[in-house]
Amino acid sequence: MPAQPQPVAGDDLVVHVNGLTKRFGNTLAVDDVSLDVHRSELVVLLGLSGSGKSTLLRCLNGLHASTSGVVDVVGHRVDRASRSELRALRREVGFVFQHFNLVGRISCLENVLLGGLGRLKCARYGALTYPKRMRAEALEHLDRVGLADLAHRRADTLSGGQQQRVAIARTLMQRPTVLLADEPVASLDPENAGVVMDLLFQVCVEEKLTILCTLHQVDLALGWAHRIVGLRSGQKVLDRSTIGLTRDEVMEVYQRVDPDLTTPSTTAVRRR
Ligand SMILES: Nc1ncnc2c1ncn2[C@@H]1O[C@H](COP(=O)(O)OP(=O)(O)OP(=O)(O)O)[C@@H](O)[C@H]1O
Ligand SMILES: [Mg+2]
């Protein structure tokens, strides 16, 4: 049984968002959101489809330029960063995607090594062309996610859950301060979803990583997050520690704006 989430101690501010607004033409995707996230905190973003979760994440690493507001991530002012500043920022901010984004025809080990490319001066082809110490580090990360045995297997021969664990190992290889995960378990069955959430929780606590993760499963959020932020039509409508937070309180985030929208499924078992 994994460790229970603990309250976050200290006040190391890693992400500071103040009055963030993002428009796509006439669409107001993120509407005046303010949010502070601290070191070693796992924050889950919840909300109906289209509520602005992915857009908010993408504004944090500059994949989307914000329309207005302050976005400060690990001391970088993302909202006014130059291209070179964005490159520096992205070395410190790992991103985990729903569909893993591994290179299928190369080994798991080489996929993880790709996460360390930012530390090298030139591209490498083949795991053996990386420095020995980096190969050892990549193996340690694979071991961390429980897949050292599969280091030399082609990535596209792994199950979805295994591929997501390799993707997390690749992100760890980047030595990030912040990890953004956009629906990291959406393609996984409930058991594998729990395994991946547990892994994210472990690296958050043990590596003191700050994690922001979007989910559609309320029970996973209640089970693994330190804190839940709820978005509705781009606005922040909930921002609470999971300690003492009830499922009913979270479900208010899903108060329908459009009666045709359906409530998301909640398939996983609560841990506490
Ligand atoms: N690149 C884009 N161009 C135009 N509109 C966009 C773009 N990206 C997102 N939007 C719009 O912004 C709003 C918020 O989208 P976003 O993808 O952030 O929602 P979400 O909460 O992540 O939804 P889901 O749960 O379905 O992933 C939506 O109305 C969407 O159509
Ligand atoms: Mg999304």
Coordinates of N, CA and C in Angstrom, one line a residue, residues 102-117 123-130 134-135 138-139 142 150-155 166 169-170 173:
L102 N 6.5 8.4 -26.9 CA 7.8 7.7 -26.9 C 8.1 7.5 -28.4
V103 N 9.4 7.3 -28.7 CA 9.8 6.9 -30.0 C 9.7 5.4 -30.1
G104 N 8.7 4.9 -30.8 CA 8.4 3.5 -30.7 C 9.5 2.5 -31.2
R105 N 10.3 2.9 -32.2 CA 11.2 2.0 -32.8 C 12.5 1.9 -32.1
I106 N 12.7 2.7 -31.0 CA 14.0 2.6 -30.3 C 13.7 2.0 -28.9
S107 N 14.8 1.6 -28.2 CA 14.6 0.9 -26.9 C 14.1 1.9 -25.8
C108 N 13.6 1.3 -24.8 CA 13.1 2.0 -23.6 C 14.3 2.9 -23.1
L109 N 15.5 2.2 -23.0 CA 16.7 2.9 -22.4 C 17.0 4.2 -23.3
E110 N 16.9 4.0 -24.6 CA 17.3 5.2 -25.4 C 16.2 6.3 -25.3
N111 N 14.9 5.8 -25.2 CA 13.9 6.8 -24.9 C 14.2 7.6 -23.7
V112 N 14.6 7.0 -22.6 CA 14.9 7.7 -21.4 C 16.1 8.6 -21.5
L113 N 17.1 8.1 -22.3 CA 18.3 8.9 -22.5 C 17.9 10.2 -23.2
L114 N 16.9 10.2 -24.1 CA 16.5 11.4 -24.8 C 16.2 12.5 -23.8
G115 N 15.7 12.1 -22.7 CA 15.4 13.2 -21.6 C 16.6 13.9 -21.2
G116 N 17.8 13.3 -21.4 CA 19.0 14.0 -21.0 C 19.7 14.8 -22.1
L117 N 19.1 14.8 -23.3 CA 19.8 15.4 -24.4 C 20.1 16.9 -24.2
A123 N 23.4 15.9 -30.8 CA 22.4 14.8 -30.8 C 23.2 13.4 -30.8
R124 N 22.6 12.4 -30.2 CA 23.2 11.1 -30.2 C 22.2 10.1 -30.9
Y125 N 22.7 9.1 -31.5 CA 21.9 8.1 -32.1 C 22.3 6.7 -31.6
G126 N 21.5 6.1 -30.8 CA 21.8 4.8 -30.2 C 22.3 5.0 -28.7
A127 N 21.8 4.1 -27.8 CA 22.1 4.2 -26.4 C 23.6 4.2 -26.2
L128 N 24.4 3.5 -26.9 CA 25.8 3.3 -26.7 C 26.6 4.6 -27.0
T129 N 26.0 5.5 -27.7 CA 26.7 6.8 -28.0 C 26.6 7.8 -26.9
Y130 N 25.8 7.5 -25.9 CA 25.7 8.4 -24.7 C 26.8 8.1 -23.7
M134 N 25.6 8.6 -18.1 CA 24.2 8.9 -18.4 C 23.4 7.6 -18.6
R135 N 24.0 6.6 -19.2 CA 23.3 5.3 -19.4 C 23.0 4.7 -18.0
A138 N 20.1 6.6 -16.6 CA 18.8 6.3 -17.3 C 18.3 4.9 -16.8
L139 N 19.3 4.0 -16.5 CA 18.9 2.7 -16.0 C 18.3 2.8 -14.6
L142 N 14.8 3.9 -15.0 CA 13.9 2.8 -15.4 C 13.7 1.8 -14.2
L150 N 13.1 -4.2 -18.8 CA 12.7 -4.0 -20.2 C 13.5 -2.9 -20.9
A151 N 14.7 -2.6 -20.3 CA 15.5 -1.5 -20.8 C 15.8 -1.6 -22.3
H152 N 16.0 -2.8 -22.8 CA 16.4 -3.0 -24.2 C 15.3 -3.4 -25.1
R153 N 14.1 -3.4 -24.6 CA 12.9 -3.7 -25.5 C 12.6 -2.5 -26.3
R154 N 12.1 -2.7 -27.5 CA 11.5 -1.6 -28.3 C 10.3 -1.0 -27.6
A155 N 10.3 0.3 -27.5 CA 9.2 1.0 -26.7 C 7.8 0.6 -27.2
V166 N 7.8 4.6 -18.8 CA 9.0 5.0 -19.5 C 9.0 6.5 -19.7
A169 N 10.0 8.1 -16.7 CA 11.5 8.0 -16.5 C 12.2 8.9 -17.4
R170 N 11.8 9.1 -18.6 CA 12.4 10.1 -19.5 C 12.3 11.5 -19.0
M173 N 14.8 11.9 -16.2 CA 16.2 12.0 -16.8 C 16.5 13.5 -17.1

